[in-house]
Coordinates of C-alpha atoms and ligand atoms in Angstrom, one line a residue:
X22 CA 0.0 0.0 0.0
X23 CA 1.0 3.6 -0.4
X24 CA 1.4 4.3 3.1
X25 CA 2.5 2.3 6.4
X26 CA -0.6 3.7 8.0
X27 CA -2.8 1.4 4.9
X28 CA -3.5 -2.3 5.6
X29 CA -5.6 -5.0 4.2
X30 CA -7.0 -8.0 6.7
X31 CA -9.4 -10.5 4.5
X32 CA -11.7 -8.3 2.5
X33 CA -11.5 -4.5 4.7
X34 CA -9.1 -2.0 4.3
X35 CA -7.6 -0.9 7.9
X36 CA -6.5 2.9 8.2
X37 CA -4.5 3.5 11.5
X38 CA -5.3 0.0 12.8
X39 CA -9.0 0.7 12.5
X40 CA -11.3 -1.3 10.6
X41 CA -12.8 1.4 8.1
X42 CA -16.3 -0.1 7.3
X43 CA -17.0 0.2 11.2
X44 CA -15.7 4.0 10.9
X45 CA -18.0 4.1 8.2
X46 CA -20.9 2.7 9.9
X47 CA -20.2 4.6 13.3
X48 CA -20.0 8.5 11.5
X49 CA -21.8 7.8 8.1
X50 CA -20.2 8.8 4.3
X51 CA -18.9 10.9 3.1
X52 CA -16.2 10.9 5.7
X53 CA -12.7 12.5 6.0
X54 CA -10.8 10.2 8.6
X55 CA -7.7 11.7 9.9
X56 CA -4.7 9.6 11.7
X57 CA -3.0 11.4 14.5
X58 CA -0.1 9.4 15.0
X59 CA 0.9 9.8 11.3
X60 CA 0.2 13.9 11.6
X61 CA 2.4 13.5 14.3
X62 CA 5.4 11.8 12.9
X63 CA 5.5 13.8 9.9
X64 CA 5.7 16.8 12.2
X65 CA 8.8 15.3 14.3
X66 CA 10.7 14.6 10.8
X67 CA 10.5 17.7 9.8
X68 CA 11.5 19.4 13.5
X69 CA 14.1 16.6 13.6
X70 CA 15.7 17.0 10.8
X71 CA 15.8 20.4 10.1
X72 CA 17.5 20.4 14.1
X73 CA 19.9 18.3 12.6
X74 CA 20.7 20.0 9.1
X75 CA 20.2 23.7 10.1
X76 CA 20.5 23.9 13.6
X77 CA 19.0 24.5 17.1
X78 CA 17.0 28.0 15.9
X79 CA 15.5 26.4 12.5
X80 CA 11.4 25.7 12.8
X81 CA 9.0 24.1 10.6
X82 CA 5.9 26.2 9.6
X83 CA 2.8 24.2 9.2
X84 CA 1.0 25.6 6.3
X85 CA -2.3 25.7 7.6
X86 CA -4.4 26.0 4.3
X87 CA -3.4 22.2 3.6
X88 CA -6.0 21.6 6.2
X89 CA -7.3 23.8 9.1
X90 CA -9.2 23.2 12.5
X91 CA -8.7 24.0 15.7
X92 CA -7.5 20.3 17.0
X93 CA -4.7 20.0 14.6
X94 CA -3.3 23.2 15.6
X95 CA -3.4 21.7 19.0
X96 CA -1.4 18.7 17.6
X97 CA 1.3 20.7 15.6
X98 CA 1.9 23.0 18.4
X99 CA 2.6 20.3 20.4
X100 CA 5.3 19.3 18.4
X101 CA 6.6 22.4 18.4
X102 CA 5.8 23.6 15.0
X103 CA 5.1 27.2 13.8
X104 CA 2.6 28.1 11.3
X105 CA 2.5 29.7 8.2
X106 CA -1.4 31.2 8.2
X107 CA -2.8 33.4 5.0
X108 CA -6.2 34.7 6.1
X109 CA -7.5 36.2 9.5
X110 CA -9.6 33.1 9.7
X111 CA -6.9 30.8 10.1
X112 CA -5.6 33.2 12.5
X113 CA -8.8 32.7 14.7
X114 CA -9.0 29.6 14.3
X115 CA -5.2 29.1 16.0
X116 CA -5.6 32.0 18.6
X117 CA -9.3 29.8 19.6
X118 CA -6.9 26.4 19.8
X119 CA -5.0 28.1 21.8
X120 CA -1.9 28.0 19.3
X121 CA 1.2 30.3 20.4
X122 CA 0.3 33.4 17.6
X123 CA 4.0 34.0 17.9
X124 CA 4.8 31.1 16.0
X125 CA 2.8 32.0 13.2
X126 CA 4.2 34.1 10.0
X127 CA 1.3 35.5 7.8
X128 CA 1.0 35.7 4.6
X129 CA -1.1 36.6 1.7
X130 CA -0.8 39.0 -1.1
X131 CA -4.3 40.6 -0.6
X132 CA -4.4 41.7 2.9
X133 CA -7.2 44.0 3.8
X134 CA -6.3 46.4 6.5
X135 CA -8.9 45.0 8.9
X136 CA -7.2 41.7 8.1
X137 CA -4.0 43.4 9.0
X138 CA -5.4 45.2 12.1
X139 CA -6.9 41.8 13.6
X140 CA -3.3 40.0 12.9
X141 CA -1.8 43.0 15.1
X142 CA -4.5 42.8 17.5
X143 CA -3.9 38.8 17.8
X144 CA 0.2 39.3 18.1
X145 CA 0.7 37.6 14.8
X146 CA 4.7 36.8 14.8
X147 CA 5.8 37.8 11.6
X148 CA 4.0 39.1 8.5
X149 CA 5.2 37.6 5.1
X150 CA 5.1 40.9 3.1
X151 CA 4.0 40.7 -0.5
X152 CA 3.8 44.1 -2.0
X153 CA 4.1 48.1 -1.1
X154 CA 1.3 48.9 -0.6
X155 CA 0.7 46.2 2.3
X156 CA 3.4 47.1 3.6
X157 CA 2.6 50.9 4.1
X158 CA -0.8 50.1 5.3
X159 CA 1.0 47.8 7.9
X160 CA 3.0 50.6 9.1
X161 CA 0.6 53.0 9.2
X162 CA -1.8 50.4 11.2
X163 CA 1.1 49.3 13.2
X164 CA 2.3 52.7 14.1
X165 CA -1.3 53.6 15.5
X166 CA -1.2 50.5 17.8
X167 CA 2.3 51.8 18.8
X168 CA 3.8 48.2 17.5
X169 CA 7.0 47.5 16.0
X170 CA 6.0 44.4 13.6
X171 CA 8.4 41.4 12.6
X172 CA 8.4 41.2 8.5
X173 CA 9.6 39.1 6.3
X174 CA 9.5 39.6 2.5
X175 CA 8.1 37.4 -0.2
X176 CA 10.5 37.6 -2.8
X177 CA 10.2 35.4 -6.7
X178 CA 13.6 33.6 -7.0
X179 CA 12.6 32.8 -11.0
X180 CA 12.4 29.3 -10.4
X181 CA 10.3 27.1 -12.3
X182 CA 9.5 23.8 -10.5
X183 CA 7.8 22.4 -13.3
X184 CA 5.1 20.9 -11.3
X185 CA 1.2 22.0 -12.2
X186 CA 0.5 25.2 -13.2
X187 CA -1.5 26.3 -10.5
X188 CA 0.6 26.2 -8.0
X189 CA 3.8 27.1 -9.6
X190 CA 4.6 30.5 -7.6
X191 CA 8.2 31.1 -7.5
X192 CA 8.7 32.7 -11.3
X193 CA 9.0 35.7 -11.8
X194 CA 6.1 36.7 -13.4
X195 CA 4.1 34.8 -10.2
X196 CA 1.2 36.7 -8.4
X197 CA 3.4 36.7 -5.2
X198 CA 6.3 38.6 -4.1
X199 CA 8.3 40.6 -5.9
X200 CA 10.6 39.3 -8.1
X201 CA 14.4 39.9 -7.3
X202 CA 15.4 39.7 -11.3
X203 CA 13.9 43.0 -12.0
X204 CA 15.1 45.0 -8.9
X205 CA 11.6 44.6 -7.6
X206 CA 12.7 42.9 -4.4
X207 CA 15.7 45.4 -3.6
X208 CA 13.0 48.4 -4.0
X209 CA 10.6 46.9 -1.8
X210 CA 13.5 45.9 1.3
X211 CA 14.6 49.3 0.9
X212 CA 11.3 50.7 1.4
X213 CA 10.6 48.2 4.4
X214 CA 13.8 49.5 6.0
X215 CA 12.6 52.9 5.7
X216 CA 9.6 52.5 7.4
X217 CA 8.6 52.9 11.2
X218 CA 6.7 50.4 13.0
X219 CA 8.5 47.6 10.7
X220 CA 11.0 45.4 11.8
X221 CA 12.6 43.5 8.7
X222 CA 13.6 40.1 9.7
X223 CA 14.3 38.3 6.2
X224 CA 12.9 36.9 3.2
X225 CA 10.7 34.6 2.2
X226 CA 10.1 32.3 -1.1
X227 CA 7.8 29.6 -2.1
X228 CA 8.4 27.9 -5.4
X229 CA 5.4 25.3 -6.0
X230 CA 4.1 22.0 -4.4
X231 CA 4.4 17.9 -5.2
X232 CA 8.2 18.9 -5.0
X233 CA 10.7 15.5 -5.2
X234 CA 13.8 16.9 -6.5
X235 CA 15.8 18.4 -3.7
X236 CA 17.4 20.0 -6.7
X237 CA 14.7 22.6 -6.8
X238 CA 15.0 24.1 -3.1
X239 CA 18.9 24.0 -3.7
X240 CA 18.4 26.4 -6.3
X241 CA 16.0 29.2 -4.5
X242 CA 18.5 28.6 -1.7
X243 CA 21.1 29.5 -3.5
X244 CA 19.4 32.6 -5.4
X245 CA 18.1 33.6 -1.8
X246 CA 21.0 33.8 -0.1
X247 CA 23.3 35.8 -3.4
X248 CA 20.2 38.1 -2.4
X249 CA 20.6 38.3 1.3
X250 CA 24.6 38.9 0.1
X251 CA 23.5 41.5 -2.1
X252 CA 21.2 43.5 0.5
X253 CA 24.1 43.4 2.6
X254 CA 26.1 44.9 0.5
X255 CA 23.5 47.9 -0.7
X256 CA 21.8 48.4 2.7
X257 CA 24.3 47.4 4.8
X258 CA 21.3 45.0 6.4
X259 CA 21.9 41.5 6.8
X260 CA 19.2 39.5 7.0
X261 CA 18.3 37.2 10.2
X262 CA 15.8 34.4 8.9
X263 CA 15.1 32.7 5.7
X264 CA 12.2 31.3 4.6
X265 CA 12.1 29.1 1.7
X266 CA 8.3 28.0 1.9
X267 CA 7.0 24.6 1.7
X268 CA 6.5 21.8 -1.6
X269 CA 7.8 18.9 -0.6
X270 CA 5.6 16.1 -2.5
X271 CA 3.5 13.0 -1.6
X272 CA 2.2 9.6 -3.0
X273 CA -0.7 9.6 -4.0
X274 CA -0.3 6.6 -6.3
X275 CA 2.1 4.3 -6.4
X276 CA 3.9 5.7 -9.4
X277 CA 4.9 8.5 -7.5
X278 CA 8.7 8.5 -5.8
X279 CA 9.3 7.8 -2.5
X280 CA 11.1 11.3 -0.7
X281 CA 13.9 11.1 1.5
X282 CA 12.5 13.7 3.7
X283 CA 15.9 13.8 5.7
X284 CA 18.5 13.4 2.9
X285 CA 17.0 16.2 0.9
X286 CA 16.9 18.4 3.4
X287 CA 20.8 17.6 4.6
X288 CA 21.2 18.5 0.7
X289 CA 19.9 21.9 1.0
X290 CA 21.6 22.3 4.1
X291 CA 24.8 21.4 2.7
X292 CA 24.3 23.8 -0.2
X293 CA 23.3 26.7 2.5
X294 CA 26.2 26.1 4.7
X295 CA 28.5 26.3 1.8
X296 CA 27.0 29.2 0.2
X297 CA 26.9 31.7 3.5
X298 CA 30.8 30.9 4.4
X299 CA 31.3 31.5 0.6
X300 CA 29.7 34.7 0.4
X301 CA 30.4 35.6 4.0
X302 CA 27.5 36.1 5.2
X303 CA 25.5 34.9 8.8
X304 CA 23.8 32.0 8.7
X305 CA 19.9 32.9 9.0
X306 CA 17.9 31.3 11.0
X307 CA 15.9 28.6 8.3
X308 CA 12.1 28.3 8.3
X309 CA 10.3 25.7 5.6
X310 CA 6.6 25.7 5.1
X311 CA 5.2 22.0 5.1
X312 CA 1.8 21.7 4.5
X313 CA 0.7 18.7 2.2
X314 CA 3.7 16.4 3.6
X315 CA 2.4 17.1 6.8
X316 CA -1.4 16.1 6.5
X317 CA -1.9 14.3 3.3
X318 CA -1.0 10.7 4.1
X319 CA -2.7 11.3 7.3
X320 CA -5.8 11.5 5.7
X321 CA -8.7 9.3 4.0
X322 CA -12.0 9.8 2.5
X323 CA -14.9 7.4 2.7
X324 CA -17.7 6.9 0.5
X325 CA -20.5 4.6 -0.5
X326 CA -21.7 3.4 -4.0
X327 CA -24.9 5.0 -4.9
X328 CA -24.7 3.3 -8.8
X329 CA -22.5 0.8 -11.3
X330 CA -23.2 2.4 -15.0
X331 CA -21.9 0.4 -17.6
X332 CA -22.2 2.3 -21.0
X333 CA -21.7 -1.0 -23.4
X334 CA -18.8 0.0 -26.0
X335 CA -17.8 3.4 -24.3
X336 CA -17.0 3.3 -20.4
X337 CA -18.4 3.0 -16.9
X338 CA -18.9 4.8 -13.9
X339 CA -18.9 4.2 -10.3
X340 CA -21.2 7.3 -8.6
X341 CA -20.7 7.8 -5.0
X342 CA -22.3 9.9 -2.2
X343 CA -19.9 12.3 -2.4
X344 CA -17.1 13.7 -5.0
X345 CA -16.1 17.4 -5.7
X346 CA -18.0 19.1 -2.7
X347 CA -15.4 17.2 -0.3
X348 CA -13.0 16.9 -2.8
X349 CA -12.1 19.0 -6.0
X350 CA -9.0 17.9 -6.7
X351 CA -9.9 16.4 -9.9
X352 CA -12.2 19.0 -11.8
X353 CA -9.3 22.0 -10.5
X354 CA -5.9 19.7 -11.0
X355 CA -7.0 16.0 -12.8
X356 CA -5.2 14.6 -9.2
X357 CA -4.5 11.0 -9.3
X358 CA -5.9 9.1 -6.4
X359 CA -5.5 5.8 -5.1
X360 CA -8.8 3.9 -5.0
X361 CA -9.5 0.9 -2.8
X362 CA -12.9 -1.0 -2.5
X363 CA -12.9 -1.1 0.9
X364 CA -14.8 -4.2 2.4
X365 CA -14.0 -6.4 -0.9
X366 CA -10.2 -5.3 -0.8
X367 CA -9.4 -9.0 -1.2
X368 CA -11.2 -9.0 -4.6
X369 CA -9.3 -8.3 -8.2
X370 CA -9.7 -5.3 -9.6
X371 CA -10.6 -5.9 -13.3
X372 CA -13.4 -3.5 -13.3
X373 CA -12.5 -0.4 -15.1
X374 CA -14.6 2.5 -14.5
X375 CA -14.6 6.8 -13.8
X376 CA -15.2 7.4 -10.0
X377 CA -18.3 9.9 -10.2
X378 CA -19.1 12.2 -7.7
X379 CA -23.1 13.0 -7.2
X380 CA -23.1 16.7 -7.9
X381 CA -25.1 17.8 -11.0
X382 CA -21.7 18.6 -13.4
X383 CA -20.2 16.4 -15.6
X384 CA -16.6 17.0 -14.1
X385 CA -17.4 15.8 -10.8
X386 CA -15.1 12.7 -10.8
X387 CA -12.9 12.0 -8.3
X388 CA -10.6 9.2 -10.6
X389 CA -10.6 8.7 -14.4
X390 CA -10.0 5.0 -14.9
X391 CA -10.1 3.7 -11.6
X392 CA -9.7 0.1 -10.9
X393 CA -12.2 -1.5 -8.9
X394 CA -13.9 -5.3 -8.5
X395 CA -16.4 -6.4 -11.2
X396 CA -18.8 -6.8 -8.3
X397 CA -19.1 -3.9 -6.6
X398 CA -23.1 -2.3 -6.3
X399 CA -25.0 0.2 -4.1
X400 CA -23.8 0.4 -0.6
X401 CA -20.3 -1.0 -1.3
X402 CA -17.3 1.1 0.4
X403 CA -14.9 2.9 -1.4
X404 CA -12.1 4.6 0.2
X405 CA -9.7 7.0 -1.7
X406 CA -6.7 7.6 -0.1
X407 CA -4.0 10.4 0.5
X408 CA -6.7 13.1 1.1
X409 CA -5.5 14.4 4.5
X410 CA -4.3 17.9 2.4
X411 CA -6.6 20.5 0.5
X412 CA -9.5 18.3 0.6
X413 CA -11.4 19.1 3.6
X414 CA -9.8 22.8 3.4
X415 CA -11.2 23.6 -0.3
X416 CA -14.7 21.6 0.4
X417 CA -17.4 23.9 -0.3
X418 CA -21.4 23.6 -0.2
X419 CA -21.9 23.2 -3.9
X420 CA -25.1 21.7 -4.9
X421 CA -26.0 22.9 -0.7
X422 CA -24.5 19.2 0.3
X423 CA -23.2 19.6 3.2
X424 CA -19.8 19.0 4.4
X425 CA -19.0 15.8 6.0
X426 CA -17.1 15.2 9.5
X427 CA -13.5 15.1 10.5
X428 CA -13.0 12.3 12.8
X429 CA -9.6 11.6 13.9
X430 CA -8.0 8.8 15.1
X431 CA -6.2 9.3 18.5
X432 CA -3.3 7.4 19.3
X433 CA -4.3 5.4 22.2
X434 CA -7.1 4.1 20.1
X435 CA -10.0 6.7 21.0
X436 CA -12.0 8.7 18.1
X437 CA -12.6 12.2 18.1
X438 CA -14.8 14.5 16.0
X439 CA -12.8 17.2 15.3
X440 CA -14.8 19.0 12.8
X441 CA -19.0 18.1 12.9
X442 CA -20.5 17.7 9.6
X443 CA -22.6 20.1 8.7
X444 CA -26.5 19.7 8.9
X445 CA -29.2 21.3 6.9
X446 CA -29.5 23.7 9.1
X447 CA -26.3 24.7 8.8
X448 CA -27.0 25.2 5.7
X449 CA -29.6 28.0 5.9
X450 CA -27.6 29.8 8.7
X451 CA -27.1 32.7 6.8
X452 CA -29.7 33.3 4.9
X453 CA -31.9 35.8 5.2
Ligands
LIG502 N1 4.0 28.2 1.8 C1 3.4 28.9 0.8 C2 3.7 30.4 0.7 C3 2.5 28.4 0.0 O1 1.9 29.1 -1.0 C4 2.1 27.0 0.1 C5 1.2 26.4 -0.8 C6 2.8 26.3 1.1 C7 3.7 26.9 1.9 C8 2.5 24.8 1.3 O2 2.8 24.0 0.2 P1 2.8 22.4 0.3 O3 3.8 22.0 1.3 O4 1.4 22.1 0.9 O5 3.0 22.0 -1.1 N2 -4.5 23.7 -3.6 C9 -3.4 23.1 -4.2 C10 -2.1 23.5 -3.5 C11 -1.9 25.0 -3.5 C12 -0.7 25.3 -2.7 C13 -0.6 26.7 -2.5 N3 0.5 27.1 -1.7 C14 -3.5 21.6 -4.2 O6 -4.6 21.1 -3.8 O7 -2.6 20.9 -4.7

């Protein structure tokens, strides 16, 4: 299986040691089941190893829009992770679980100014600064409050990843930051060091996601640090942390590599220790930004069969009770799942067929060509795995379905509901 958390005893798929057609019939489907323990150790290798390749002051960030509620910032606190957060409602929702706001580094490139108020008001750590005009309105804001606020800077390094398109953001012509190439960046530390009420810390970069080439955070280190070099020399500022954002890929089928969490990051390590003694400059204090690697093996979505549709001499489909509501992965990406029957996981798979979701749109599918057993009907489970990350977190109400529970598997063997699903009257809240 593609995951040590995944196991299959006769005909039932197991997630976490639990049997998941008794999670099913204990919560109902659709149902996002999240594993503790594995949140947990994918949280320790990152603090771990980043200890051991950076040093005693570098943190992990858990990037909170992979998947947000108030219980796992309770976990990742505990493991002594920071948080990157991107709208003042993740902000809430850590200052309400209690998370240490100091640990948190906010970011965004369309911060309001009450978004940017509330994020003083809270004690936000450190802003990420994208643009000018943010941060003059933070300095203004800041200066009435009679704060001095911790900024970093997003900056573009003009690195393509070559991953998906939508979430390549580290080129230069990217949304985000401003790009060093065209003297954008310089302009925009200059202006931050001219400002009162901000205190510059360092700079910040994020080049894309499903990252498994270490090859590609070597470079933006590398093109982030000749920056820091170059500020020194210009400003006579040297920067004190460096943030070089999150990426790092999972399986979500088996053709996908297997990362050396640990080895790539002693590569980039290596790399950043050899480039700061070369260019004599401080070592900064290194943040990355995990948020997928952190939750998406963690993470499985149950469903039941609603109907088999065999369309003789074109193709078939498999409609379940949920699809892109919980999970749009597919219609926004085409993301490749794993799918597993789950009580006839002992059965071959011969059965080839589109996984459709139940909302009235014809790119509601969840897998093209998924392989499941020839005798699999109404009622039958299906789980589709690796959804701990930007599943629950994009869900919306489309078609008004509401959005299904979060229960999460504790370690000593309990079950908690961290987030209700919604009812129907949840639904109507706010209308008028
Ligand atoms: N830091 C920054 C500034 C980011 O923009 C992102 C992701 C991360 C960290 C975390 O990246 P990760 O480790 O999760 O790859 N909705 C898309 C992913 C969008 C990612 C946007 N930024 C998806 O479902 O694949």
């Amino acid at each position: 299986m593609i995951a040590a958390n995944l196991e299959i005893r006769g005909a039932d798929l197991y997630f976490a040691g639990r049997r998941t057609a008794d999670l099913a019939a204990r919560y109902g489907t659709p149902l996002y089941v999240m594993d503790e323990a594995t949140v947990r150790r994918n949280c320790r290798r990152y603090r771990d190893a980043m200890r051991a390749a950076f040093g005693e002051n570098a943190l992990p960030l858990y990037a909170s829009k992979a998947c947000c509620f108030k219980e796992l910032y309770r976990i990742v606190g505990s493991e002594g992770l920071g948080a990157d957060v991107v709208s003042s409602g993740e902000i809430y929702t850590a200052r309400e679980a209690g998370f240490d706001l100091a640990k948190t580094y906010f970011h965004s490139n369309g911060k309001t100014d009450d978004d940017i108020r509330f994020a003083l008001e809270c004690g936000v750590g450190h802003f990420v600064a994208d643009n000018a005009e943010e941060l003059t309105a933070l300095s203004q804001i800041a200066a009435e409050q009679g704060k001095t606020q911790a900024v970093l800077l997003r900056v573009t390094p003009g690195i393509d990843p070559h991953t998906y398109e939508a979430v390549n953001t580290g080129r230069v012509d990217s949304k985000f930051g401003a790009p060093i190439e065209t003297g954008a960046a310089m302009a925009l530390t200059k202006l931050a060091l001219s400002l009162p009420g901000i205190a510059l810390t360092g700079f910040h970069c994020h080049v894309g996601s499903q990252l498994f080439d270490s090859d590609v955070l070597i470079r933006s280190a590398d093109v982030m640090l000749r920056f820091i070099a170059d500020v020194k020399a210009v400003c006579g500022y040297e920067a004190s942390e460096l943030d070089l954002g999150g990426g790092y890929g999972v399986r979500y089928v088996e053709s996908d590599p297997v990362l050396d969490l640990e080895e790539n990051i002693r590569l980039v390590a290596q790399r950043f220790h050899a480039v700061c003694a070369d260019l004599g400059i401080a070592e900064p204090a290194v943040r990355l930004e995990p948020g997928r690697s952190i939750v998406a093996d963690a993470g499985l979505t149950l469903y039941r069969v609603q109907s088999v549709k065999r369309i003789e001499g074109y193709k078939n489909y498999v409609a379940v009770d949920g699809g892109m509501g919980d999970n749009p992965r597919y219609a926004l990406y085409r993301s490749l799942y794993t799918v597993v029957a789950a009580d006839r996981a002992d059965e071959p798979c011969d059965f080839v067929c589109d996984l459709a979701g139940r909302c009235c749109e014809s790119g509601d599918l969840l897998r093209r060509d998924a392989a499941l057993p020839a005798g699999i009907g109404r009622g039958d489970l299906i789980a589709v795995l690796t959804t701990g990350a930007y599943n629950y977190s994009m869900s919306s109400n489309y078609n008004r379905l509401p959005r299904p529970p979060v229960v999460l598997l504790r370690e000593d063997g309990s079950e908690f509901i961290a987030v209700k699903g919604e009812t129907f009257a949840d639904l109507i809240r706010n209308d008028g």
